[in-house]
XYZ file of C-alpha atoms in Angstrom:
349
model
C 23.408 -21.303 -1.310
C 24.591 -19.025 1.745
C 21.047 -17.698 2.202
C 19.504 -21.192 2.133
C 22.098 -22.436 4.597
C 21.293 -19.481 6.894
C 17.589 -20.640 6.633
C 18.182 -24.300 7.360
C 17.846 -24.191 11.225
C 14.895 -21.860 11.133
C 11.258 -22.950 11.387
C 10.282 -21.147 8.223
C 12.635 -23.534 6.348
C 10.353 -26.508 6.989
C 7.083 -24.716 6.925
C 7.152 -23.633 3.288
C 7.057 -25.883 0.049
C 9.873 -26.156 -2.108
C 8.522 -23.513 -4.516
C 7.725 -20.948 -1.803
C 11.088 -21.579 -0.273
C 12.973 -20.961 -3.375
C 10.939 -17.808 -3.967
C 11.861 -16.495 -0.448
C 15.599 -17.347 -0.953
C 15.712 -15.393 -4.166
C 13.811 -12.483 -2.804
C 16.292 -12.232 0.038
C 19.283 -12.287 -2.153
C 18.349 -10.272 -5.324
C 17.997 -6.478 -4.919
C 15.053 -6.093 -7.440
C 13.118 -9.097 -5.961
C 13.798 -7.794 -2.442
C 12.642 -4.368 -3.440
C 9.444 -5.637 -5.438
C 8.356 -8.123 -2.714
C 9.330 -6.445 0.617
C 9.739 -2.689 0.255
C 6.966 -1.637 -2.217
C 5.040 1.207 -0.563
C 1.763 2.346 -2.323
C -0.178 5.354 -1.680
C -3.837 5.003 -0.869
C -5.868 5.480 -4.119
C -8.139 7.680 -2.256
C -5.481 10.390 -1.840
C -4.786 10.317 -5.520
C -8.745 10.574 -6.202
C -8.820 13.648 -3.878
C -6.066 15.343 -5.760
C -7.675 14.651 -9.042
C -11.069 15.704 -7.940
C -9.597 18.995 -6.617
C -7.901 19.340 -10.127
C -11.194 18.923 -12.078
C -13.013 21.220 -9.789
C -10.309 24.054 -10.174
C -10.256 23.478 -13.880
C -14.054 23.881 -14.171
C -14.094 27.154 -12.113
C -11.112 28.551 -14.132
C -12.892 27.740 -17.296
C -16.007 29.476 -16.140
C -13.952 32.617 -15.385
C -14.729 32.523 -11.810
C -13.162 35.387 -9.878
C -12.333 34.110 -6.251
C -12.942 36.371 -3.307
C -10.293 36.618 -0.645
C -12.301 33.992 1.520
C -12.520 31.700 -1.624
C -8.642 32.144 -1.979
C -8.093 31.141 1.702
C -10.164 27.965 1.266
C -8.039 27.141 -1.934
C -4.812 27.813 0.042
C -6.043 25.665 2.957
C -6.967 22.755 0.601
C -3.488 22.905 -0.997
C -1.879 22.740 2.365
C -4.120 19.838 3.294
C -3.134 17.728 0.228
C 0.559 18.587 0.886
C 0.422 17.306 4.418
C -1.380 13.956 3.213
C 1.384 13.491 0.539
C 4.357 13.462 2.836
C 4.069 9.842 3.652
C 7.498 8.410 3.568
C 7.812 7.872 7.526
C 10.930 6.357 9.048
C 10.840 5.325 12.616
C 13.695 4.076 14.900
C 12.361 1.608 17.413
C 14.035 0.360 20.612
C 12.911 -2.741 22.414
C 14.178 -4.861 25.343
C 16.111 -8.009 24.767
C 14.810 -11.323 25.914
C 15.576 -13.071 29.231
C 15.504 -9.694 30.968
C 18.990 -8.930 29.850
C 18.035 -5.209 29.162
C 16.963 -5.003 32.896
C 20.408 -6.005 34.088
C 22.425 -3.057 35.263
C 25.733 -4.983 35.048
C 24.867 -5.949 31.276
C 23.973 -2.465 30.506
C 27.130 -1.122 31.862
C 29.096 -3.526 29.655
C 26.970 -2.524 26.611
C 27.459 1.070 27.244
C 30.820 1.550 28.449
C 32.995 -1.397 27.358
C 31.434 -2.286 24.068
C 30.337 1.320 23.321
C 26.929 0.298 21.870
C 25.111 3.600 21.038
C 21.827 2.128 22.172
C 23.181 -0.027 25.076
C 21.660 -3.401 25.943
C 18.643 -3.006 23.675
C 17.530 -4.315 20.180
C 16.868 -1.608 17.563
C 15.310 -1.673 14.224
C 13.746 0.658 11.571
C 10.111 0.722 10.630
C 9.336 2.370 7.201
C 5.545 3.047 6.787
C 4.762 -0.147 8.813
C 7.444 -2.308 7.296
C 9.978 -3.567 9.910
C 13.624 -3.871 9.000
C 15.807 -5.362 11.669
C 19.092 -7.624 11.961
C 19.550 -10.324 14.622
C 15.922 -11.397 14.985
C 12.950 -12.058 12.779
C 10.948 -14.960 10.978
C 13.878 -15.812 9.000
C 16.423 -15.872 11.762
C 19.253 -13.803 13.113
C 21.432 -13.830 9.876
C 18.941 -12.411 7.400
C 16.945 -9.100 6.957
C 13.423 -10.343 6.212
C 11.055 -7.039 6.011
C 7.694 -7.896 7.373
C 4.691 -5.910 8.392
C 4.628 -6.677 12.006
C 1.892 -4.983 14.297
C 3.174 -6.517 17.363
C 6.336 -4.437 17.269
C 4.155 -1.150 17.439
C 3.262 -1.852 21.107
C 6.235 -4.153 22.262
C 8.837 -1.435 21.798
C 10.123 0.640 24.552
C 10.601 3.753 22.253
C 9.185 4.548 18.787
C 10.912 7.617 17.288
C 10.295 9.418 14.123
C 13.286 10.468 12.003
C 12.546 13.228 9.648
C 13.028 12.381 6.075
C 12.368 14.684 3.092
C 13.093 13.809 -0.535
C 14.743 16.449 -2.736
C 11.405 16.986 -4.478
C 9.719 17.416 -1.080
C 12.184 19.986 -0.028
C 11.806 21.926 -3.228
C 7.995 21.559 -3.520
C 7.729 22.642 0.302
C 9.976 25.706 -0.319
C 7.855 26.706 -3.351
C 4.617 26.516 -1.580
C 5.888 28.169 1.535
C 7.023 30.970 -0.561
C 3.584 31.235 -2.175
C 1.714 30.735 1.177
C 3.355 33.612 2.729
C 2.194 36.148 0.247
C -0.678 34.381 -1.675
C -2.898 37.391 -1.716
C -0.552 39.056 -4.328
C -1.456 36.043 -6.547
C -5.179 36.698 -6.644
C -5.380 37.391 -10.312
C -3.552 33.997 -11.294
C -4.639 32.230 -8.152
C -6.248 29.307 -9.866
C -3.414 28.814 -12.257
C -0.633 28.802 -9.457
C -2.609 26.259 -7.308
C -3.373 24.068 -10.201
C 0.186 24.058 -11.147
C 1.120 23.201 -7.490
C -1.395 20.445 -7.401
C -0.273 18.879 -10.740
C 3.341 18.903 -9.224
C 1.850 17.211 -6.078
C 0.103 14.475 -8.106
C 3.254 13.718 -10.007
C 5.218 13.670 -6.570
C 2.511 11.206 -5.100
C 2.638 8.881 -8.026
C 6.628 8.966 -8.121
C 7.206 8.416 -4.381
C 4.603 5.746 -4.051
C 6.891 3.315 -6.116
C 10.395 4.480 -4.965
C 10.705 7.435 -2.782
C 13.742 9.546 -4.049
C 15.413 6.087 -5.007
C 15.953 5.645 -1.169
C 14.136 2.217 -1.015
C 16.524 0.946 -3.834
C 19.446 1.850 -1.571
C 17.853 0.071 1.471
C 17.173 -3.037 -0.828
C 20.896 -3.018 -1.942
C 22.210 -2.793 1.673
C 19.829 -5.436 3.090
C 20.827 -7.891 0.183
C 24.594 -7.225 0.732
C 24.068 -8.197 4.315
C 22.158 -11.121 3.687
C 24.631 -12.556 1.216
C 27.744 -11.586 2.952
C 27.410 -11.378 6.767
C 26.439 -13.362 9.830
C 25.103 -11.897 12.906
C 27.630 -11.419 15.671
C 26.476 -9.948 19.022
C 29.774 -8.046 19.485
C 30.904 -7.146 15.964
C 27.898 -7.197 13.664
C 24.867 -6.519 15.824
C 21.487 -4.969 15.156
C 22.814 -1.548 16.122
C 25.769 -1.764 13.651
C 23.216 -2.585 10.827
C 20.860 0.285 11.833
C 23.803 2.819 11.958
C 24.987 1.629 8.420
C 21.333 2.009 6.845
C 20.998 5.462 8.559
C 24.234 6.549 7.327
C 23.613 5.199 3.896
C 20.420 7.207 3.572
C 22.056 10.240 5.088
C 19.594 10.371 7.910
C 21.115 11.877 11.033
C 19.857 11.029 14.561
C 21.727 12.973 17.190
C 19.057 14.245 19.731
C 19.655 17.096 22.043
C 17.901 18.575 25.111
C 15.170 16.634 26.693
C 15.218 14.081 23.834
C 18.772 13.115 24.594
C 17.853 12.871 28.457
C 15.055 10.517 27.384
C 17.327 8.206 25.333
C 20.076 8.355 28.109
C 17.458 7.219 30.704
C 16.530 4.192 28.473
C 20.057 3.149 27.559
C 21.500 3.627 31.082
C 18.667 2.762 33.338
C 16.055 1.072 31.158
C 13.675 3.903 32.344
C 10.905 4.619 29.827
C 8.774 7.073 31.818
C 7.238 9.994 29.864
C 9.353 12.551 31.640
C 9.876 16.116 30.461
C 11.641 18.882 32.248
C 11.153 17.427 35.787
C 7.522 16.467 35.247
C 6.041 13.097 34.305
C 3.040 12.560 32.045
C 0.882 9.950 33.597
C -1.862 9.928 30.944
C -2.897 11.190 27.536
C -4.745 14.109 29.043
C -1.677 15.121 30.866
C 0.438 15.342 27.642
C -2.334 17.037 25.727
C -3.022 19.767 28.321
C 0.895 20.412 28.576
C 1.297 20.558 24.810
C -1.732 22.958 24.398
C -0.373 25.527 26.991
C 3.361 25.353 26.483
C 4.016 24.268 22.612
C 4.609 27.612 21.276
C 6.954 28.701 24.228
C 9.282 25.739 23.647
C 12.262 26.810 21.595
C 14.259 23.547 21.358
C 13.009 21.603 18.201
C 14.332 18.400 19.895
C 12.061 19.035 23.020
C 9.186 19.418 20.673
C 10.145 16.183 18.952
C 10.262 14.323 22.320
C 6.591 15.573 22.884
C 5.584 14.156 19.417
C 7.427 10.892 20.147
C 5.509 10.515 23.303
C 2.210 11.290 21.547
C 2.863 8.543 19.024
C 3.882 6.013 21.666
C 0.744 6.790 23.674
C -1.448 6.505 20.670
C 0.239 3.083 19.884
C -0.638 1.921 23.522
C -4.125 3.111 23.113
C -4.773 1.685 19.767
C -3.201 -1.666 20.072
C -3.311 -2.446 23.788
C -6.702 -0.721 24.304
C -5.220 1.054 27.401
C -7.726 3.999 27.912
C -5.046 5.801 30.159
C -3.092 6.639 26.909
C -6.099 7.699 24.718
C -7.786 9.012 22.724
C -5.776 12.137 21.850
C -7.698 15.444 22.675
C -7.118 17.154 19.206
C -5.709 14.884 16.435
C -5.554 17.772 14.092
C -3.466 19.886 16.278
C -0.938 17.131 16.802
C -0.704 16.529 12.922
C 0.039 20.388 12.498
C 2.726 20.081 15.145
C 4.393 17.193 13.470
C 4.234 18.846 10.076
C 5.742 21.994 11.591
C 8.720 20.025 12.552
C 9.074 18.161 9.150
C 9.238 21.511 7.137
C 11.257 23.421 9.736
């Protein structure tokens, strides 16, 4: 009844028939239904097919007593690396966007939010995006008092910042550690190379199937938290706003986001001055080409991982501007594979 009352003043209440409305109410107030209807993340069948195809080919070669050369071994190892990259798909992003009525552009309101009310992200709306599914409190199709996850492509290019927060499941950490140990010295495994890589591929196949339903049970935790807020809380701009919700979700998931270096300067510029320019060490990137050239020349010389994460953040944001707003100043990226390698380097660091 409380969820129904929260919906009564919203447009969606009158746009749905009685049956659909009841289904929506139950899906927002029941953990299992919330998870099944709003947070189910499935992997592309094509990725599973690739792993199965690789396994069949490796079994066939092993059955024929094929002895791999060092070049063959390098190809097998690179294939394992590629499948491992593709399997690491549970991506969590924090997004920051301006409030309506130009409130985020008011220096006075930003001062109040930052120094009086101590909002971590100042006079801005924040939310989470999990593999394209948007989670936010204080706005949305079901009104300010309900968390109603949706796939919202508009959010991708409306936001002032789109920041990946690293996430690894326990399995992912163990699997990456095992494969990293193997990859550092794989030549010593030449006699049993097929068996070793087949075992890794089977572990990866199990991992993809498992994480495609509930990644390390984290989605279940998110569902519990969202349903609790839906059933018990009302939005309050001072005491229970979007930033309180996001901070609680991140804490529940044990995801820490405390940027340093250039990344901290970037967030400070947004929160304090609503300045979203692509600045880095006293230079400004005015195009995709500027960023690509700088990263190609300087990536390996940058020692602060947060500085590298900021360049990746800029890359993601520029790519979104190019793909969704068709702004050719921000794309296409010069070498997509190189940026994927850079992101993966930070995920497994």
